PDB file of C-alpha atoms and ligand atoms in Angstrom:
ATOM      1  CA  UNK A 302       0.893  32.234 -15.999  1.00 56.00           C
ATOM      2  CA  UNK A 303       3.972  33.715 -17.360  1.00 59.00           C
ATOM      3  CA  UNK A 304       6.666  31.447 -19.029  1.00 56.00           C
ATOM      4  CA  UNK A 305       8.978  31.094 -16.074  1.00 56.00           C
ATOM      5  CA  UNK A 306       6.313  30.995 -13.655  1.00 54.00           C
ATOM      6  CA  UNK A 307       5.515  27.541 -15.824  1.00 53.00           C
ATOM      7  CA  UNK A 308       8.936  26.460 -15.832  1.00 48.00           C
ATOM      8  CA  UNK A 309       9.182  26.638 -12.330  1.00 51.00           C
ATOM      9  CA  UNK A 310       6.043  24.573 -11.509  1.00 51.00           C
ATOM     10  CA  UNK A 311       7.201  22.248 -13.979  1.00 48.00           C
ATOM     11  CA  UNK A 312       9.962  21.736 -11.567  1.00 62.00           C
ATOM     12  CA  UNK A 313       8.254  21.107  -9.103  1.00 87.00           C
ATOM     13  CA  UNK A 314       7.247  18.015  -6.845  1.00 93.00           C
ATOM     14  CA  UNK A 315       7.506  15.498  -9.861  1.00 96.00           C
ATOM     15  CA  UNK A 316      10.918  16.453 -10.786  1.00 94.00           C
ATOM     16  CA  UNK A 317      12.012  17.505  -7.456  1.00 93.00           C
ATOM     17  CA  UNK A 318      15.912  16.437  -7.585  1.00 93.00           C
ATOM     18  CA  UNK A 319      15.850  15.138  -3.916  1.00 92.00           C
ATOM     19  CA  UNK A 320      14.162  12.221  -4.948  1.00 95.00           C
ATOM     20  CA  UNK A 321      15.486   8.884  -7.254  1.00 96.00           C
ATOM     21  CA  UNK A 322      12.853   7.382  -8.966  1.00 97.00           C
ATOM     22  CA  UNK A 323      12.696   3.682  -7.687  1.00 98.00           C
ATOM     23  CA  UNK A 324       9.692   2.304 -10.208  1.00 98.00           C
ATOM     24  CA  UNK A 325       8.170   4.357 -13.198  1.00 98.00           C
ATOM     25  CA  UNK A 326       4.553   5.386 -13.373  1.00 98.00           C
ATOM     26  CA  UNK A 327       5.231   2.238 -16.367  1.00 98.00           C
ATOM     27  CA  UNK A 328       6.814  -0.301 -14.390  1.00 98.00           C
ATOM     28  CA  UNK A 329       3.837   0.154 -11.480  1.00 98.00           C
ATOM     29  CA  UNK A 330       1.433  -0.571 -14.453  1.00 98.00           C
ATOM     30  CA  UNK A 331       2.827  -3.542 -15.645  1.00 98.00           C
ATOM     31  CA  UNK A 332       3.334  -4.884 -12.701  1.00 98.00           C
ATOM     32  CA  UNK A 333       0.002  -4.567 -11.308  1.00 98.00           C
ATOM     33  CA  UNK A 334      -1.639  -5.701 -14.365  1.00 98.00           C
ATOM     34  CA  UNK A 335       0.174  -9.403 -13.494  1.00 98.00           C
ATOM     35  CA  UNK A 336      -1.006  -8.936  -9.820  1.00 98.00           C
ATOM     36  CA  UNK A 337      -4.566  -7.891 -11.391  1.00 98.00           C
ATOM     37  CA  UNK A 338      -4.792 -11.310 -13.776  1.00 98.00           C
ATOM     38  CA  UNK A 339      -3.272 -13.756 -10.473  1.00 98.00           C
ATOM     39  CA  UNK A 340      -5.935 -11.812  -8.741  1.00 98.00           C
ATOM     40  CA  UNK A 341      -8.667 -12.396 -11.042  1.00 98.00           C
ATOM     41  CA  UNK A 342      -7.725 -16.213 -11.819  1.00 98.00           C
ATOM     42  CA  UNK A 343      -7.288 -16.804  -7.879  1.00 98.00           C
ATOM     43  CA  UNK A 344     -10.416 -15.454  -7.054  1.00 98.00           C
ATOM     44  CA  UNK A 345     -12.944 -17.147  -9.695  1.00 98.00           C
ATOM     45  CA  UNK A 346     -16.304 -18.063  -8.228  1.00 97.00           C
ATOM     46  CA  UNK A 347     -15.453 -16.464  -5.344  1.00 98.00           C
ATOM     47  CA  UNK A 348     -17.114 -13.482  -2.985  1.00 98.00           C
ATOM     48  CA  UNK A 349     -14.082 -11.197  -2.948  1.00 98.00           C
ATOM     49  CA  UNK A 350     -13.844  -7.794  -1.046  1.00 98.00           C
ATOM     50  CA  UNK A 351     -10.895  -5.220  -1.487  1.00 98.00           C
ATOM     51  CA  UNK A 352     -10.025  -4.083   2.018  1.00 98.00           C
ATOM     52  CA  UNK A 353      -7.946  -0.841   1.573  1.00 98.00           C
ATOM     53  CA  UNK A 354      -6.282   0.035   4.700  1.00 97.00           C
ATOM     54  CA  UNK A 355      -6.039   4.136   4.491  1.00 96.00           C
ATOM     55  CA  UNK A 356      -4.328   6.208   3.987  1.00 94.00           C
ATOM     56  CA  UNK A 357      -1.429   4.743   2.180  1.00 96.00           C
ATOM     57  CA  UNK A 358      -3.182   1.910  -0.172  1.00 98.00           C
ATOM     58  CA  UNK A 359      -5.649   4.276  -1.789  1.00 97.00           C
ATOM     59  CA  UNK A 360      -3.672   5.083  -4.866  1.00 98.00           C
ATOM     60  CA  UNK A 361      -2.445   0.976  -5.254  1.00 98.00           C
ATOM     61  CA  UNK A 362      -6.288   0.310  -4.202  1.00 98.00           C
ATOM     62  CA  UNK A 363      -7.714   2.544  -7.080  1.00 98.00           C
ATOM     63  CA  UNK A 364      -5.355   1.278  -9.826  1.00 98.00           C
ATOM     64  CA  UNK A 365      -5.608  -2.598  -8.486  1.00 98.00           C
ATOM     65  CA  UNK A 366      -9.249  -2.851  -8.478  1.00 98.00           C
ATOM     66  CA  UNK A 367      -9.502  -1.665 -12.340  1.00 98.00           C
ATOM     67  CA  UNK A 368      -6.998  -5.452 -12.937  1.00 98.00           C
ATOM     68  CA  UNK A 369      -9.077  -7.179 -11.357  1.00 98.00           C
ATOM     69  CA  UNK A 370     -12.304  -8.964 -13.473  1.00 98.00           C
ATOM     70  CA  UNK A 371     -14.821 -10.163 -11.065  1.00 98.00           C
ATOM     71  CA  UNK A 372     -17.497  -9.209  -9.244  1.00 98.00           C
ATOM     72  CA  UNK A 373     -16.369  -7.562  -6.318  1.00 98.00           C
ATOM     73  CA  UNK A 374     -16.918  -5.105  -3.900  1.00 98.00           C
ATOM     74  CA  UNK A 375     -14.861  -2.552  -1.829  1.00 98.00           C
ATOM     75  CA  UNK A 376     -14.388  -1.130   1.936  1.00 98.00           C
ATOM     76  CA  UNK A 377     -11.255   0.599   3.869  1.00 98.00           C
ATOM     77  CA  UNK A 378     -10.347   0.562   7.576  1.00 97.00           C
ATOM     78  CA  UNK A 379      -8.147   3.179   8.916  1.00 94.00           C
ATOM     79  CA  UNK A 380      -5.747   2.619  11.941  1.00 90.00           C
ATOM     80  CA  UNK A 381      -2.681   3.883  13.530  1.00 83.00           C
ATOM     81  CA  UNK A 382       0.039   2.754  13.625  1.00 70.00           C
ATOM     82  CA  UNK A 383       3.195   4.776  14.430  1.00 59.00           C
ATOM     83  CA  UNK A 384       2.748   5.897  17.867  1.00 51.00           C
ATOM     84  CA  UNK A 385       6.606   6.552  18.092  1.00 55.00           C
ATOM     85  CA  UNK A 386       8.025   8.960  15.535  1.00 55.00           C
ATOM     86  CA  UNK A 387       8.881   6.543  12.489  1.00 58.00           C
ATOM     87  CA  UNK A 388       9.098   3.156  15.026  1.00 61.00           C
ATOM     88  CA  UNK A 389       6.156   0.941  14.473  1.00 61.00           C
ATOM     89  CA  UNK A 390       5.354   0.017  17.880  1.00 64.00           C
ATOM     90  CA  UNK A 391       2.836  -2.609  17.091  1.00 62.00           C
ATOM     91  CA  UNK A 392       0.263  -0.711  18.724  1.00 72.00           C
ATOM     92  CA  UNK A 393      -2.931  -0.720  16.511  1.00 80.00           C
ATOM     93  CA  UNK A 394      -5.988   1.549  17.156  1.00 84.00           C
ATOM     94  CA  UNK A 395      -8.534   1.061  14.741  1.00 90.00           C
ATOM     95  CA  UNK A 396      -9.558   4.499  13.549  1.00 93.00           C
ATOM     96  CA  UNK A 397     -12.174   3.854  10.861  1.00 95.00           C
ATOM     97  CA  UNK A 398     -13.601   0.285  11.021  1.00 96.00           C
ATOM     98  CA  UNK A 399     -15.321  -1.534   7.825  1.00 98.00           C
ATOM     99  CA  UNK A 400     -18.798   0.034   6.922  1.00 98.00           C
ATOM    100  CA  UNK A 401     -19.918  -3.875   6.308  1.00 98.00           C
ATOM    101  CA  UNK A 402     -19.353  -7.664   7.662  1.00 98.00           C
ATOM    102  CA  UNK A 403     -17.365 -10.067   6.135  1.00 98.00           C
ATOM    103  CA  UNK A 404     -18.652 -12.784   7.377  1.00 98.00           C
ATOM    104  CA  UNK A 405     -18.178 -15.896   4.556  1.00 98.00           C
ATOM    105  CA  UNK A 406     -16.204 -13.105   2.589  1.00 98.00           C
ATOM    106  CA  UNK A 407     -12.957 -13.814   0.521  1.00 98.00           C
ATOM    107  CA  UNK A 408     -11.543 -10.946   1.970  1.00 98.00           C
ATOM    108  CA  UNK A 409      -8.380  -9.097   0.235  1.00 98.00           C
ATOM    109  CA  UNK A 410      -6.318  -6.659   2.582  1.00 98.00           C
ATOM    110  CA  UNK A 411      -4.680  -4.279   0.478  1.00 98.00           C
ATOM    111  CA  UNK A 412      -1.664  -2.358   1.792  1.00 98.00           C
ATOM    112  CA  UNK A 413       0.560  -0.323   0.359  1.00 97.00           C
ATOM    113  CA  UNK A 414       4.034  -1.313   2.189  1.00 97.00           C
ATOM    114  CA  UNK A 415       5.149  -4.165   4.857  1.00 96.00           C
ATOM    115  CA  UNK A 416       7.593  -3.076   6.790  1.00 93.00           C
ATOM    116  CA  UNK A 417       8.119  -4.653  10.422  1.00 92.00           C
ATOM    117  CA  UNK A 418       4.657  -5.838   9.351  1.00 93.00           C
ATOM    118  CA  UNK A 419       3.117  -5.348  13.316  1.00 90.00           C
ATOM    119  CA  UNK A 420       0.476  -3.115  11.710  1.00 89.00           C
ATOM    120  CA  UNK A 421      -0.744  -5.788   9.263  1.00 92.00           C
ATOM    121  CA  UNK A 422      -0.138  -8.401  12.244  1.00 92.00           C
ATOM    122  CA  UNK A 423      -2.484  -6.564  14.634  1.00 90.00           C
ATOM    123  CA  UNK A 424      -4.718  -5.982  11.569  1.00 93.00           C
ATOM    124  CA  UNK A 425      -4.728  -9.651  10.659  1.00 94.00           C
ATOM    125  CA  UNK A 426      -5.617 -10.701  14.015  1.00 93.00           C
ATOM    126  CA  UNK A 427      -8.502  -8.452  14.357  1.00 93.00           C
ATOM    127  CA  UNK A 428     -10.088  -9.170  10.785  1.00 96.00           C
ATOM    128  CA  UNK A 429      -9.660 -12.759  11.358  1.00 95.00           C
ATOM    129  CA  UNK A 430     -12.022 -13.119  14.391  1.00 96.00           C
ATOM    130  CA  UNK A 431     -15.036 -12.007  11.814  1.00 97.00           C
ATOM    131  CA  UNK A 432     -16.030 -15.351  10.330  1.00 97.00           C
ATOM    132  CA  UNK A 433     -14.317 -14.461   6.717  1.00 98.00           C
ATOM    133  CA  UNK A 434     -14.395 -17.398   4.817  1.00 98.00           C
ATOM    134  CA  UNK A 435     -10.625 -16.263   3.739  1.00 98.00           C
ATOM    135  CA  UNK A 436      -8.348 -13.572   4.653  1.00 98.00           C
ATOM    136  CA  UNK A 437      -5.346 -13.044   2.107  1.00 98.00           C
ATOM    137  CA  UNK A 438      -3.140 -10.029   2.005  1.00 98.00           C
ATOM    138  CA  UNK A 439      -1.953  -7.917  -0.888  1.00 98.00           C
ATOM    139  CA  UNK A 440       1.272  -5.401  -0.522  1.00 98.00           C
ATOM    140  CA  UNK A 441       2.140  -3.084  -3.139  1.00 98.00           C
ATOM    141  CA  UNK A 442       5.543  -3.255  -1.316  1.00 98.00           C
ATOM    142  CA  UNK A 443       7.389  -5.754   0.380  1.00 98.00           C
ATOM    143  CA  UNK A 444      10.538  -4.148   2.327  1.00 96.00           C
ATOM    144  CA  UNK A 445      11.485  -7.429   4.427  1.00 95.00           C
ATOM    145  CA  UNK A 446      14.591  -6.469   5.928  1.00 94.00           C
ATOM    146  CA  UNK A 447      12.708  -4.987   9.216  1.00 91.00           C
ATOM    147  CA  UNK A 448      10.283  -7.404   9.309  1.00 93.00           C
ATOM    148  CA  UNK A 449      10.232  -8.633  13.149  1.00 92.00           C
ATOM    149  CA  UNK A 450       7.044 -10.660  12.384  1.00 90.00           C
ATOM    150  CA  UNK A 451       8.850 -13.133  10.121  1.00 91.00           C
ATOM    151  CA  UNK A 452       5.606 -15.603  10.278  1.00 92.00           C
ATOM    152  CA  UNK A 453       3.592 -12.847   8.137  1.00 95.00           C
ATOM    153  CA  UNK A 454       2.990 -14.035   4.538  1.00 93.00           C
ATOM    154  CA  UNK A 455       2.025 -11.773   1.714  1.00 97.00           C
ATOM    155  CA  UNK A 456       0.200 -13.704  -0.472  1.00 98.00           C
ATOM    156  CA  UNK A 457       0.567 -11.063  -3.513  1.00 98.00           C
ATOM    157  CA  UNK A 458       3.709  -8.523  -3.467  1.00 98.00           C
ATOM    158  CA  UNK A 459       4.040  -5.813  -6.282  1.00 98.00           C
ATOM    159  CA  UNK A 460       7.807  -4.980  -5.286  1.00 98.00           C
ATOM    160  CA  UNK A 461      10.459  -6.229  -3.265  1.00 98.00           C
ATOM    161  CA  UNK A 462      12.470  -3.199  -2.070  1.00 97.00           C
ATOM    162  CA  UNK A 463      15.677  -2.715   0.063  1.00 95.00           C
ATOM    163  CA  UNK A 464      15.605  -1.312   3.415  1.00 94.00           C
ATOM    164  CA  UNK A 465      15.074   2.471   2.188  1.00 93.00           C
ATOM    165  CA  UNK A 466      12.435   4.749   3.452  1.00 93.00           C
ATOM    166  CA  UNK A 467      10.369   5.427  -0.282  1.00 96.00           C
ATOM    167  CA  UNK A 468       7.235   7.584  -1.013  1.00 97.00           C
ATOM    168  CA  UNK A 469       5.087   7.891  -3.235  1.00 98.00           C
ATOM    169  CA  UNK A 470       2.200   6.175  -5.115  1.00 98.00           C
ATOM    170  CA  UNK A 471       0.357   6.491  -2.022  1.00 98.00           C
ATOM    171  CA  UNK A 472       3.383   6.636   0.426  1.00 97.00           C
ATOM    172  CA  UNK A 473       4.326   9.733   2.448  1.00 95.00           C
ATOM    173  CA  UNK A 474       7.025  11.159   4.451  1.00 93.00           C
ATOM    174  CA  UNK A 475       5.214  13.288   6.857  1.00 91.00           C
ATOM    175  CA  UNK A 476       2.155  13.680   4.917  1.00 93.00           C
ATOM    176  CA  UNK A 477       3.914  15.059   1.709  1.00 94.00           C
ATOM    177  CA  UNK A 478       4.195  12.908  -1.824  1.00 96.00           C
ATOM    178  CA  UNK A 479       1.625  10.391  -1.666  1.00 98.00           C
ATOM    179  CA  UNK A 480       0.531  12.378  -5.202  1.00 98.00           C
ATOM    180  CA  UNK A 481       3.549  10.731  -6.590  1.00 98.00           C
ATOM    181  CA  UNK A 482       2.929   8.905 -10.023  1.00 98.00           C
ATOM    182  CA  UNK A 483       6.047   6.364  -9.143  1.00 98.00           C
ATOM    183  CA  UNK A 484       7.943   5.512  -5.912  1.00 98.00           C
ATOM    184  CA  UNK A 485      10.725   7.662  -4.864  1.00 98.00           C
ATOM    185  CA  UNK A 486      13.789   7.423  -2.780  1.00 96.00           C
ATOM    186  CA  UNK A 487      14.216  10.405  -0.986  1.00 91.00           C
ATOM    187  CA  UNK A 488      17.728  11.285  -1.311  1.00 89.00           C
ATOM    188  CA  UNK A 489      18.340  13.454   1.700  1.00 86.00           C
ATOM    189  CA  UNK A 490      15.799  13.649   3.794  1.00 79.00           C
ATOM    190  CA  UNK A 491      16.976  17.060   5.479  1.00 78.00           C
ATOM    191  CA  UNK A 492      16.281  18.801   2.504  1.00 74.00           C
ATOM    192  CA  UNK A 493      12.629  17.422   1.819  1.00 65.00           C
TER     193      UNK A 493
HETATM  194  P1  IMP B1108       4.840  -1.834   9.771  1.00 63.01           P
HETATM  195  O1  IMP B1108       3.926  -2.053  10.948  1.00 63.01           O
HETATM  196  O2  IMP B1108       6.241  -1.505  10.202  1.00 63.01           O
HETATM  197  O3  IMP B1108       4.835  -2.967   8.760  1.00 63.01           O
HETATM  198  O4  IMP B1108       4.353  -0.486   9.129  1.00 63.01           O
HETATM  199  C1  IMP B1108       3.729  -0.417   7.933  1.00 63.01           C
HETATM  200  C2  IMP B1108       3.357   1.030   7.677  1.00 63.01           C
HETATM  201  O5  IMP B1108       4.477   1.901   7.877  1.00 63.01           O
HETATM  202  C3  IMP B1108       2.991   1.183   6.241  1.00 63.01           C
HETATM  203  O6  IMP B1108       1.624   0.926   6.029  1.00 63.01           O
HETATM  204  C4  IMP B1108       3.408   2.617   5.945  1.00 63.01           C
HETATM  205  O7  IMP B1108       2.351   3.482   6.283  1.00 63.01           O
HETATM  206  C5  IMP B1108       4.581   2.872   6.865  1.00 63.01           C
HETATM  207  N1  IMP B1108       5.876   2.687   6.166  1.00 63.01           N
HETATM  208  C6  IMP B1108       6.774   1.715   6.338  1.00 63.01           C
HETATM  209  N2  IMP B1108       7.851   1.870   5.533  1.00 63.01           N
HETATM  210  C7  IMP B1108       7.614   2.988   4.810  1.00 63.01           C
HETATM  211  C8  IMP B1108       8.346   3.665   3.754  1.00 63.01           C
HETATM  212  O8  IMP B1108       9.434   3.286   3.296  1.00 63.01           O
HETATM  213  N3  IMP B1108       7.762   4.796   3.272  1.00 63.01           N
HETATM  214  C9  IMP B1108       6.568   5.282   3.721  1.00 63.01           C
HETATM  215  N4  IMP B1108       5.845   4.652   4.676  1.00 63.01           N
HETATM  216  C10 IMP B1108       6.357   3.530   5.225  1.00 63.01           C
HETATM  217 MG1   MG B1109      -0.050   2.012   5.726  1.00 63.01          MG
END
């Protein structure tokens, strides 16, 4: 690679100038290492499984599990959830179910954002007809502005944000900047 070859991929995606950096690779550390020790402490003599819904929780997922001190085990679900452009319709398919029960599990959805919070709703609903012994729900992000379902609790939030549309640490716009190290606001979304 030449010299300016490398300075141009240094200025890349990272430092891309169309985005504002939100929370710091640091900040997202700190922060979950609180969330991990709550977690931990919460979950004591417990029979917890992480439930990653894909594909936006996998980086909070991955970083999350590593805070938290207990035996434990691990499973994803994938599902839809904008059927409408960027409107959540509320409409869940369930795209990749769990790979095992949960019956008398202390069961740990992990999500990376709650926005109108239908997805998780829908999600909620569908989990809880599986004999869990508890269903709780972890957020990396909390936007609550949009929420329509204002009965949804998040038991363990990393960030309350504004109404902005952010990516990064496992959020996209379109697919693009889920590789992210911190959460970006995309400053003009024309030009992404
Ligand atoms: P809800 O049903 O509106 O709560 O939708 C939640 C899902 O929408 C999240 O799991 C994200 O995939 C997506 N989402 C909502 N807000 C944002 C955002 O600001 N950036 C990226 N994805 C978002
Ligand atoms: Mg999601």
């Amino acid at each position: 690679m030449t010299a300016e070859s490398m300075k141009q991929t240094a200025a890349t995606e990272f430092t891309n100038p169309n985005l504002s950096v939100l929370y710091s690779a640091d900040d997202i550390r700190t922060r979950i290492a609180e969330l991990g020790a709550q977690i931990t402490a919460d979950y004591r003599g417990g029979d917890l499984v992480l439930v990653g819904v894909l594909k936006g929780s996998c980086v909070f997922m991955a970083d999350l599990m590593r805070t938290i001190d207990l035996p434990m085990t691990i499973d994803f679900m994938s599902v839809s959830s904008y059927k409408d452009g960027t409107v959540s319709t509320g409409d869940v398919e369930i795209l990749k179910d769990l790979s095992n029960p949960i019956r008398d599990k202390d069961v740990l959805v992990v999500e990376d954002i709650v926005d109108t919070g239908l997805t998780l709703t829908r999600l909620l609903d569908i989990l809880g007809s599986r004999g869990a012994r508890s269903i709780r729900l972890a957020s990396f992000l909390d936007k609550p502005e949009p929420r329509i379902n204002k009965e949804l609790n998040v038991d363990y939030t990393g960030f309350v944000i504004p109404n902005e549309f952010v990516v990064g640490y496992g959020l996209d716009a379109a697919g693009r900047y889920r590789n992210l190290p911190f959460i970006g606001i995309v400053k003009n979304p024309a030009e992404a």
